[in-house]
């Protein structure tokens, strides 16, 4: 296998490897580092002995991600305030034509699901990602993790029950989320508390991630009243040289807020029954660098 062919094979599988690593780790930079390490392993391997490049690369990437996950978990224990995954720009529309498959991929990378995955053990998380997001057979997951098929089935069952018990049960219609996001943005910008209260579910919650490096609530805000008043206060303080653009992150419609040419924040809404159930705001500048490029 020539070097050019080896590169072509790796690049063919790069989106899959990045998708696995990001779902495992919740940070784009960490996922990219893992994929780069996988490339180094691939380029140094005796590829004549590799019968199934895709399986080999997924196995290497998953194991590297597991190693890195242990370091990330210890880092997150000292995190200031609520933690949210780094926004991950997604666009499944051009690459995934099947609507059901697109929904599965979008759900598996959503902010709400990735937060729940943080509470799984590393092995449970690996099994859940490979099985639920990418549909790997139990036997293949066992080969990736050096576990028996029976052990993988047990891990998958525990992980699935854990996620189902804790994940928000929102059936999000993309068009409805976009429409409500635009109305929500207009109400917040206008300082219209009444309009915000009409859009927010009574038991809505707001999760703000700043990592202690920007202004954001250090605890999750509960109730429409608390959220509405907080957002009105933010609107009154204003953002210098404010602009915004719509983006798709983590499989859903979101808003990137800019201060000049610098990313100030990303916010995304979870919507159900025509009301906003959750507001996610990411303001940690370390997690926003790639979005304003």
Tab-separated table of C-alpha atoms in Angstrom:
chain	number	residue	atom	x	y	z
A	1	UNK	CA	0.000	0.000	0.000
A	2	UNK	CA	1.551	3.318	-1.032
A	3	UNK	CA	1.717	6.355	1.226
A	4	UNK	CA	-0.814	8.174	-0.958
A	5	UNK	CA	-3.207	5.234	-0.763
A	6	UNK	CA	-2.757	5.050	2.996
A	7	UNK	CA	-3.601	8.749	3.258
A	8	UNK	CA	-6.654	8.332	1.057
A	9	UNK	CA	-7.934	5.449	3.173
A	10	UNK	CA	-7.468	7.424	6.366
A	11	UNK	CA	-9.147	10.552	4.985
A	12	UNK	CA	-12.072	8.446	3.819
A	13	UNK	CA	-12.667	7.375	7.420
A	14	UNK	CA	-11.719	10.637	9.154
A	15	UNK	CA	-15.332	11.894	9.614
A	16	UNK	CA	-16.292	8.601	11.270
A	17	UNK	CA	-13.238	8.664	13.544
A	18	UNK	CA	-13.836	12.289	14.528
A	19	UNK	CA	-17.492	11.480	15.233
A	20	UNK	CA	-16.549	8.587	17.513
A	21	UNK	CA	-13.858	10.579	19.331
A	22	UNK	CA	-16.035	13.662	19.852
A	23	UNK	CA	-18.940	11.654	21.275
A	24	UNK	CA	-16.495	9.946	23.603
A	25	UNK	CA	-14.760	13.127	24.771
A	26	UNK	CA	-17.101	16.114	24.324
A	27	UNK	CA	-14.324	18.414	23.095
A	28	UNK	CA	-13.432	19.053	19.471
A	29	UNK	CA	-9.766	19.754	20.207
A	30	UNK	CA	-9.383	16.510	22.154
A	31	UNK	CA	-11.172	14.578	19.417
A	32	UNK	CA	-8.910	16.064	16.748
A	33	UNK	CA	-5.837	15.172	18.823
A	34	UNK	CA	-7.049	11.600	19.124
A	35	UNK	CA	-7.654	11.356	15.388
A	36	UNK	CA	-4.175	12.745	14.721
A	37	UNK	CA	-2.708	10.114	17.060
A	38	UNK	CA	-4.712	7.480	15.187
A	39	UNK	CA	-3.173	8.708	11.940
A	40	UNK	CA	0.318	8.307	13.420
A	41	UNK	CA	-0.529	4.735	14.448
A	42	UNK	CA	-1.983	4.040	11.006
A	43	UNK	CA	0.970	5.510	9.123
A	44	UNK	CA	3.410	3.434	11.187
A	45	UNK	CA	1.433	0.179	10.998
A	46	UNK	CA	2.217	-2.756	8.744
A	47	UNK	CA	-0.856	-2.142	6.639
A	48	UNK	CA	-0.301	-5.308	4.642
A	49	UNK	CA	-1.489	-7.104	7.799
A	50	UNK	CA	-4.606	-4.931	8.143
A	51	UNK	CA	-7.485	-6.721	6.451
A	52	UNK	CA	-10.206	-4.269	7.487
A	53	UNK	CA	-8.905	-0.667	7.681
A	54	UNK	CA	-12.198	0.754	8.983
A	55	UNK	CA	-12.357	-1.696	11.884
A	56	UNK	CA	-8.673	-1.157	12.657
A	57	UNK	CA	-9.003	2.632	12.688
A	58	UNK	CA	-12.148	2.612	14.826
A	59	UNK	CA	-10.452	0.280	17.304
A	60	UNK	CA	-7.354	2.479	17.542
A	61	UNK	CA	-9.408	5.682	17.832
A	62	UNK	CA	-11.695	4.251	20.517
A	63	UNK	CA	-8.790	3.026	22.622
A	64	UNK	CA	-6.958	6.334	22.321
A	65	UNK	CA	-10.170	8.138	23.292
A	66	UNK	CA	-10.567	5.895	26.339
A	67	UNK	CA	-7.047	6.779	27.465
A	68	UNK	CA	-7.737	10.486	27.059
A	69	UNK	CA	-11.164	10.267	28.701
A	70	UNK	CA	-9.608	9.416	32.060
A	71	UNK	CA	-7.559	12.626	31.957
A	72	UNK	CA	-10.551	14.711	30.886
A	73	UNK	CA	-12.729	13.415	33.716
A	74	UNK	CA	-10.165	14.470	36.311
A	75	UNK	CA	-9.912	17.879	34.606
A	76	UNK	CA	-13.686	18.353	34.610
A	77	UNK	CA	-13.893	17.628	38.349
A	78	UNK	CA	-12.256	21.022	38.938
A	79	UNK	CA	-14.427	22.825	36.366
A	80	UNK	CA	-16.039	26.089	37.522
A	81	UNK	CA	-19.822	26.060	37.152
A	82	UNK	CA	-21.945	23.791	34.933
A	83	UNK	CA	-20.173	21.883	32.152
A	84	UNK	CA	-21.419	21.564	28.588
A	85	UNK	CA	-19.688	19.910	25.640
A	86	UNK	CA	-17.750	22.058	23.217
A	87	UNK	CA	-20.063	23.097	20.355
A	88	UNK	CA	-19.544	20.780	17.405
A	89	UNK	CA	-20.514	22.113	13.990
A	90	UNK	CA	-22.632	19.485	12.238
A	91	UNK	CA	-24.261	19.308	8.841
A	92	UNK	CA	-25.724	15.878	8.208
A	93	UNK	CA	-27.934	17.134	5.399
A	94	UNK	CA	-25.397	16.669	2.617
A	95	UNK	CA	-23.954	13.374	3.809
A	96	UNK	CA	-26.927	11.564	5.346
A	97	UNK	CA	-30.006	11.294	3.176
A	98	UNK	CA	-32.049	8.934	5.346
A	99	UNK	CA	-34.220	10.996	7.709
A	100	UNK	CA	-34.282	8.366	10.457
A	101	UNK	CA	-30.508	7.914	10.322
A	102	UNK	CA	-30.019	11.665	10.457
A	103	UNK	CA	-32.244	11.890	13.538
A	104	UNK	CA	-30.230	9.181	15.297
A	105	UNK	CA	-26.917	10.876	14.525
A	106	UNK	CA	-28.221	14.286	15.591
A	107	UNK	CA	-29.622	12.914	18.850
A	108	UNK	CA	-26.417	11.054	19.689
A	109	UNK	CA	-24.403	14.273	19.477
A	110	UNK	CA	-26.946	16.608	21.137
A	111	UNK	CA	-25.849	18.684	24.110
A	112	UNK	CA	-28.433	17.050	26.374
A	113	UNK	CA	-27.327	13.496	25.530
A	114	UNK	CA	-23.608	14.283	25.773
A	115	UNK	CA	-24.138	15.729	29.252
A	116	UNK	CA	-25.775	12.453	30.285
A	117	UNK	CA	-22.923	10.455	28.735
A	118	UNK	CA	-20.522	12.241	31.098
A	119	UNK	CA	-21.998	10.200	33.948
A	120	UNK	CA	-21.253	6.842	32.292
A	121	UNK	CA	-18.105	4.850	32.908
A	122	UNK	CA	-15.562	5.107	30.067
A	123	UNK	CA	-16.348	1.579	28.836
A	124	UNK	CA	-20.107	2.182	28.997
A	125	UNK	CA	-19.656	5.385	27.050
A	126	UNK	CA	-17.587	3.654	24.363
A	127	UNK	CA	-20.155	0.886	23.992
A	128	UNK	CA	-23.066	3.331	23.886
A	129	UNK	CA	-21.408	5.489	21.219
A	130	UNK	CA	-20.430	2.596	18.978
A	131	UNK	CA	-23.760	0.812	19.351
A	132	UNK	CA	-26.339	3.600	19.518
A	133	UNK	CA	-24.721	6.227	17.290
A	134	UNK	CA	-23.028	4.036	14.715
A	135	UNK	CA	-24.894	0.730	14.914
A	136	UNK	CA	-21.887	-1.512	15.475
A	137	UNK	CA	-22.708	-5.175	16.193
A	138	UNK	CA	-21.928	-6.348	19.718
A	139	UNK	CA	-19.273	-8.758	18.458
A	140	UNK	CA	-17.392	-5.964	16.664
A	141	UNK	CA	-17.568	-3.736	19.742
A	142	UNK	CA	-16.150	-6.631	21.743
A	143	UNK	CA	-13.214	-6.843	19.335
A	144	UNK	CA	-12.614	-3.091	19.675
A	145	UNK	CA	-12.622	-3.218	23.483
A	146	UNK	CA	-11.165	-6.704	24.039
A	147	UNK	CA	-14.361	-7.823	25.752
A	148	UNK	CA	-16.645	-10.769	25.143
A	149	UNK	CA	-19.893	-10.220	23.289
A	150	UNK	CA	-21.801	-11.094	26.459
A	151	UNK	CA	-19.876	-8.474	28.447
A	152	UNK	CA	-20.553	-5.858	25.767
A	153	UNK	CA	-24.270	-6.629	25.835
A	154	UNK	CA	-24.295	-6.088	29.610
A	155	UNK	CA	-22.426	-2.788	29.270
A	156	UNK	CA	-24.791	-1.685	26.495
A	157	UNK	CA	-27.855	-2.530	28.567
A	158	UNK	CA	-26.606	-0.600	31.599
A	159	UNK	CA	-25.614	2.389	29.485
A	160	UNK	CA	-28.912	2.476	27.603
A	161	UNK	CA	-30.973	2.298	30.817
A	162	UNK	CA	-28.881	5.034	32.402
A	163	UNK	CA	-29.248	7.343	29.409
A	164	UNK	CA	-32.969	6.714	28.995
A	165	UNK	CA	-33.601	7.441	32.690
A	166	UNK	CA	-31.763	10.772	32.583
A	167	UNK	CA	-32.093	12.162	29.079
A	168	UNK	CA	-34.720	14.852	28.443
A	169	UNK	CA	-37.657	13.409	26.540
A	170	UNK	CA	-38.060	16.113	23.949
A	171	UNK	CA	-39.288	15.358	20.450
A	172	UNK	CA	-37.718	18.308	18.663
A	173	UNK	CA	-39.062	19.336	15.281
A	174	UNK	CA	-36.214	21.211	13.515
A	175	UNK	CA	-38.524	23.772	11.892
A	176	UNK	CA	-40.298	24.444	15.178
A	177	UNK	CA	-37.004	24.839	17.033
A	178	UNK	CA	-35.791	27.355	14.459
A	179	UNK	CA	-39.023	29.347	14.596
A	180	UNK	CA	-39.047	29.441	18.389
A	181	UNK	CA	-35.339	30.284	18.502
A	182	UNK	CA	-35.886	33.305	16.256
A	183	UNK	CA	-38.821	34.497	18.385
A	184	UNK	CA	-36.828	33.854	21.574
A	185	UNK	CA	-33.855	35.832	20.244
A	186	UNK	CA	-36.083	38.754	19.272
A	187	UNK	CA	-37.823	38.814	22.664
A	188	UNK	CA	-34.508	38.709	24.552
A	189	UNK	CA	-32.970	41.429	22.361
A	190	UNK	CA	-36.039	43.643	22.882
A	191	UNK	CA	-36.039	43.057	26.631
A	192	UNK	CA	-39.602	41.764	26.357
A	193	UNK	CA	-40.107	39.720	29.518
A	194	UNK	CA	-43.753	38.970	28.756
A	195	UNK	CA	-42.861	37.488	25.368
A	196	UNK	CA	-40.089	35.394	26.913
A	197	UNK	CA	-42.446	34.055	29.564
A	198	UNK	CA	-44.893	32.991	26.866
A	199	UNK	CA	-42.153	31.031	25.098
A	200	UNK	CA	-40.637	29.368	28.181
A	201	UNK	CA	-42.172	26.299	29.793
A	202	UNK	CA	-42.929	26.960	33.483
A	203	UNK	CA	-40.283	24.431	34.600
A	204	UNK	CA	-37.699	25.400	31.985
A	205	UNK	CA	-34.043	25.431	32.939
A	206	UNK	CA	-30.987	27.344	31.757
A	207	UNK	CA	-27.497	25.827	31.783
A	208	UNK	CA	-24.636	28.263	31.291
A	209	UNK	CA	-21.073	27.107	30.706
A	210	UNK	CA	-18.331	29.692	31.230
A	211	UNK	CA	-15.635	27.643	32.937
A	212	UNK	CA	-15.153	30.663	35.202
A	213	UNK	CA	-13.717	32.605	32.231
A	214	UNK	CA	-16.791	34.682	31.317
A	215	UNK	CA	-19.996	35.851	32.995
A	216	UNK	CA	-22.614	33.111	33.296
A	217	UNK	CA	-24.708	31.587	36.101
A	218	UNK	CA	-22.642	29.297	38.300
A	219	UNK	CA	-25.703	27.116	38.878
A	220	UNK	CA	-28.446	25.881	36.608
A	221	UNK	CA	-31.359	28.331	36.616
A	222	UNK	CA	-34.750	26.755	37.206
A	223	UNK	CA	-38.163	28.181	36.210
A	224	UNK	CA	-39.309	30.508	33.462
A	225	UNK	CA	-39.343	33.537	35.761
A	226	UNK	CA	-35.686	33.176	36.801
A	227	UNK	CA	-34.571	32.537	33.226
A	228	UNK	CA	-36.580	35.409	31.759
A	229	UNK	CA	-35.303	37.942	34.275
A	230	UNK	CA	-31.726	36.754	33.824
A	231	UNK	CA	-31.924	37.139	30.041
A	232	UNK	CA	-33.499	40.580	30.311
A	233	UNK	CA	-30.600	41.617	32.544
A	234	UNK	CA	-28.119	40.315	29.982
A	235	UNK	CA	-29.892	42.217	27.196
A	236	UNK	CA	-29.777	45.444	29.176
A	237	UNK	CA	-26.027	45.146	29.745
A	238	UNK	CA	-25.563	44.552	26.037
A	239	UNK	CA	-22.699	43.139	23.992
A	240	UNK	CA	-20.272	45.558	22.288
A	241	UNK	CA	-20.520	45.544	18.473
A	242	UNK	CA	-23.187	42.827	18.635
A	243	UNK	CA	-24.051	40.582	15.716
A	244	UNK	CA	-25.150	37.006	15.379
A	245	UNK	CA	-25.495	34.231	12.881
A	246	UNK	CA	-27.398	30.974	12.791
A	247	UNK	CA	-25.404	27.748	12.859
A	248	UNK	CA	-26.061	24.049	13.221
A	249	UNK	CA	-24.224	22.649	16.223
A	250	UNK	CA	-24.607	19.260	17.837
A	251	UNK	CA	-27.285	18.289	15.370
A	252	UNK	CA	-29.572	21.242	16.018
A	253	UNK	CA	-30.301	24.856	15.170
A	254	UNK	CA	-28.341	27.343	17.299
A	255	UNK	CA	-27.255	30.973	17.468
A	256	UNK	CA	-23.660	32.163	17.492
A	257	UNK	CA	-23.413	35.583	19.168
A	258	UNK	CA	-20.457	37.720	18.080
A	259	UNK	CA	-18.803	40.746	19.655
A	260	UNK	CA	-17.017	42.283	16.703
A	261	UNK	CA	-15.269	39.355	15.050
A	262	UNK	CA	-14.950	37.423	18.322
A	263	UNK	CA	-17.322	34.668	19.405
A	264	UNK	CA	-19.111	35.769	22.575
A	265	UNK	CA	-21.440	32.807	23.097
A	266	UNK	CA	-23.484	30.054	21.531
A	267	UNK	CA	-27.008	29.344	22.638
A	268	UNK	CA	-29.345	26.525	21.738
A	269	UNK	CA	-32.867	25.662	22.834
A	270	UNK	CA	-34.578	22.371	23.532
A	271	UNK	CA	-38.210	22.588	22.509
A	272	UNK	CA	-41.267	20.434	23.179
A	273	UNK	CA	-45.001	21.055	22.850
A	274	UNK	CA	-44.373	24.516	21.463
A	275	UNK	CA	-42.430	25.769	24.499
A	276	UNK	CA	-38.771	26.167	25.377
A	277	UNK	CA	-37.829	23.424	27.845
A	278	UNK	CA	-34.100	24.143	28.172
A	279	UNK	CA	-31.661	26.890	27.254
A	280	UNK	CA	-27.989	26.023	26.792
A	281	UNK	CA	-25.490	28.894	26.732
A	282	UNK	CA	-21.782	28.285	26.139
A	283	UNK	CA	-19.524	31.238	26.939
A	284	UNK	CA	-16.234	29.556	27.807
A	285	UNK	CA	-13.897	31.214	25.272
A	286	UNK	CA	-11.805	28.040	25.046
A	287	UNK	CA	-14.820	26.273	23.557
A	288	UNK	CA	-15.704	29.007	21.050
A	289	UNK	CA	-12.441	29.669	19.234
A	290	UNK	CA	-13.195	27.532	16.194
A	291	UNK	CA	-16.686	28.981	15.640
A	292	UNK	CA	-15.746	32.550	14.727
A	293	UNK	CA	-13.090	31.513	12.231
